[in-house]
Amino acid sequence: MTRHDIVLDSWMRLSALTPLFEIGGKAKPLKAPKKEKKELDEDDIAYHEKLKADAKANKEMAEKAKGKGPLNAGQQGIKKSGKK
């Protein structure tokens, strides 16, 4: 039996067990059902507003910190001399 016959035989076994559309590639994902909008009460609205405010504050702090240099500006660590 040649290598070609072995490959052909294994492909035929595979095609007999699996549908043709699964051999060629990835199967399509199933669509998720649409989520129903739930009504928010005052507590939920306040909580979401707090989350948005926190995210905005974090973003502003990150932008403010981005402009500065290294945090250890005064401490240069170990300095090597030019001598060997």
mmCIF file of C-alpha atoms in Angstrom:
data_model
loop_
_atom_site.group_PDB
_atom_site.id
_atom_site.type_symbol
_atom_site.label_atom_id
_atom_site.label_comp_id
_atom_site.label_asym_id
_atom_site.label_seq_id
_atom_site.Cartn_x
_atom_site.Cartn_y
_atom_site.Cartn_z
ATOM 1 C CA MET A 1 0.000 0.000 0.000
ATOM 2 C CA THR A 2 1.489 3.329 -1.005
ATOM 3 C CA ARG A 3 1.418 6.523 0.978
ATOM 4 C CA HIS A 4 -1.177 7.958 -1.400
ATOM 5 C CA ASP A 5 -3.498 5.003 -0.759
ATOM 6 C CA ILE A 6 -3.149 5.436 3.011
ATOM 7 C CA VAL A 7 -4.010 9.131 2.827
ATOM 8 C CA LEU A 8 -6.952 8.460 0.529
ATOM 9 C CA ASP A 9 -8.224 5.668 2.777
ATOM 10 C CA SER A 10 -8.018 7.826 5.905
ATOM 11 C CA TRP A 11 -9.807 10.694 4.121
ATOM 12 C CA MET A 12 -12.617 8.368 3.080
ATOM 13 C CA ARG A 13 -13.048 7.164 6.658
ATOM 14 C CA LEU A 14 -13.116 10.748 7.874
ATOM 15 C CA SER A 15 -15.634 11.849 5.263
ATOM 16 C CA ALA A 16 -17.902 8.925 6.105
ATOM 17 C CA LEU A 17 -18.018 9.933 9.777
ATOM 18 C CA THR A 18 -18.312 13.722 9.495
ATOM 19 C CA PRO A 19 -20.616 15.853 7.382
ATOM 20 C CA LEU A 20 -19.029 17.486 4.349
ATOM 21 C CA PHE A 21 -19.320 21.064 5.668
ATOM 22 C CA GLU A 22 -17.164 20.277 8.719
ATOM 23 C CA ILE A 23 -14.228 18.964 6.707
ATOM 24 C CA GLY A 24 -13.440 22.207 4.908
ATOM 25 C CA GLY A 25 -13.160 24.632 7.779
ATOM 26 C CA LYS A 26 -14.582 26.186 10.848
ATOM 27 C CA ALA A 27 -18.281 25.782 11.574
ATOM 28 C CA LYS A 28 -20.374 28.935 11.834
ATOM 29 C CA PRO A 29 -21.110 30.063 15.382
ATOM 30 C CA LEU A 30 -24.718 30.064 16.442
ATOM 31 C CA LYS A 31 -26.411 33.426 16.844
ATOM 32 C CA ALA A 32 -27.130 34.394 20.420
ATOM 33 C CA PRO A 33 -30.676 35.464 21.145
ATOM 34 C CA LYS A 34 -31.187 39.194 21.564
ATOM 35 C CA LYS A 35 -31.062 40.348 25.158
ATOM 36 C CA GLU A 36 -34.127 41.970 26.561
ATOM 37 C CA LYS A 37 -33.672 45.459 27.925
ATOM 38 C CA LYS A 38 -34.379 45.488 31.602
ATOM 39 C CA GLU A 39 -35.736 48.490 33.361
ATOM 40 C CA LEU A 40 -33.258 50.205 35.639
ATOM 41 C CA ASP A 41 -34.273 51.565 38.978
ATOM 42 C CA GLU A 42 -32.654 54.545 40.709
ATOM 43 C CA ASP A 43 -30.008 52.434 42.447
ATOM 44 C CA ASP A 44 -28.881 50.853 39.170
ATOM 45 C CA ILE A 45 -28.720 54.236 37.447
ATOM 46 C CA ALA A 46 -26.671 55.696 40.310
ATOM 47 C CA TYR A 47 -24.331 52.694 40.247
ATOM 48 C CA HIS A 48 -23.734 53.010 36.488
ATOM 49 C CA GLU A 49 -23.110 56.744 36.797
ATOM 50 C CA LYS A 50 -20.575 56.056 39.562
ATOM 51 C CA LEU A 51 -18.799 53.493 37.366
ATOM 52 C CA LYS A 52 -18.635 55.998 34.495
ATOM 53 C CA ALA A 53 -17.281 58.705 36.812
ATOM 54 C CA ASP A 54 -14.626 56.330 38.194
ATOM 55 C CA ALA A 55 -13.572 55.294 34.687
ATOM 56 C CA LYS A 56 -13.327 58.937 33.631
ATOM 57 C CA ALA A 57 -11.265 59.802 36.735
ATOM 58 C CA ASN A 58 -8.905 56.860 36.101
ATOM 59 C CA LYS A 59 -8.443 57.925 32.496
ATOM 60 C CA GLU A 60 -7.676 61.502 33.508
ATOM 61 C CA MET A 61 -5.177 60.329 36.136
ATOM 62 C CA ALA A 62 -3.471 58.084 33.575
ATOM 63 C CA GLU A 63 -3.160 60.979 31.126
ATOM 64 C CA LYS A 64 -1.819 63.232 33.887
ATOM 65 C CA ALA A 65 0.769 60.636 34.942
ATOM 66 C CA LYS A 66 1.773 59.972 31.350
ATOM 67 C CA GLY A 67 3.403 63.388 30.979
ATOM 68 C CA LYS A 68 5.758 62.940 33.913
ATOM 69 C CA GLY A 69 9.143 61.261 33.760
ATOM 70 C CA PRO A 70 10.289 58.224 35.686
ATOM 71 C CA LEU A 71 9.023 57.786 39.229
ATOM 72 C CA ASN A 72 12.501 57.441 40.706
ATOM 73 C CA ALA A 73 13.849 60.746 39.346
ATOM 74 C CA GLY A 74 15.835 61.538 42.498
ATOM 75 C CA GLN A 75 17.250 58.062 42.975
ATOM 76 C CA GLN A 76 19.535 57.070 40.144
ATOM 77 C CA GLY A 77 20.442 53.688 41.550
ATOM 78 C CA ILE A 78 23.920 52.183 41.127
ATOM 79 C CA LYS A 79 26.210 54.273 39.028
ATOM 80 C CA LYS A 80 29.137 52.674 37.284
ATOM 81 C CA SER A 81 32.387 54.503 37.089
ATOM 82 C CA GLY A 82 34.322 54.814 33.855
ATOM 83 C CA LYS A 83 37.238 52.802 35.290
ATOM 84 C CA LYS A 84 37.630 49.108 34.656
#
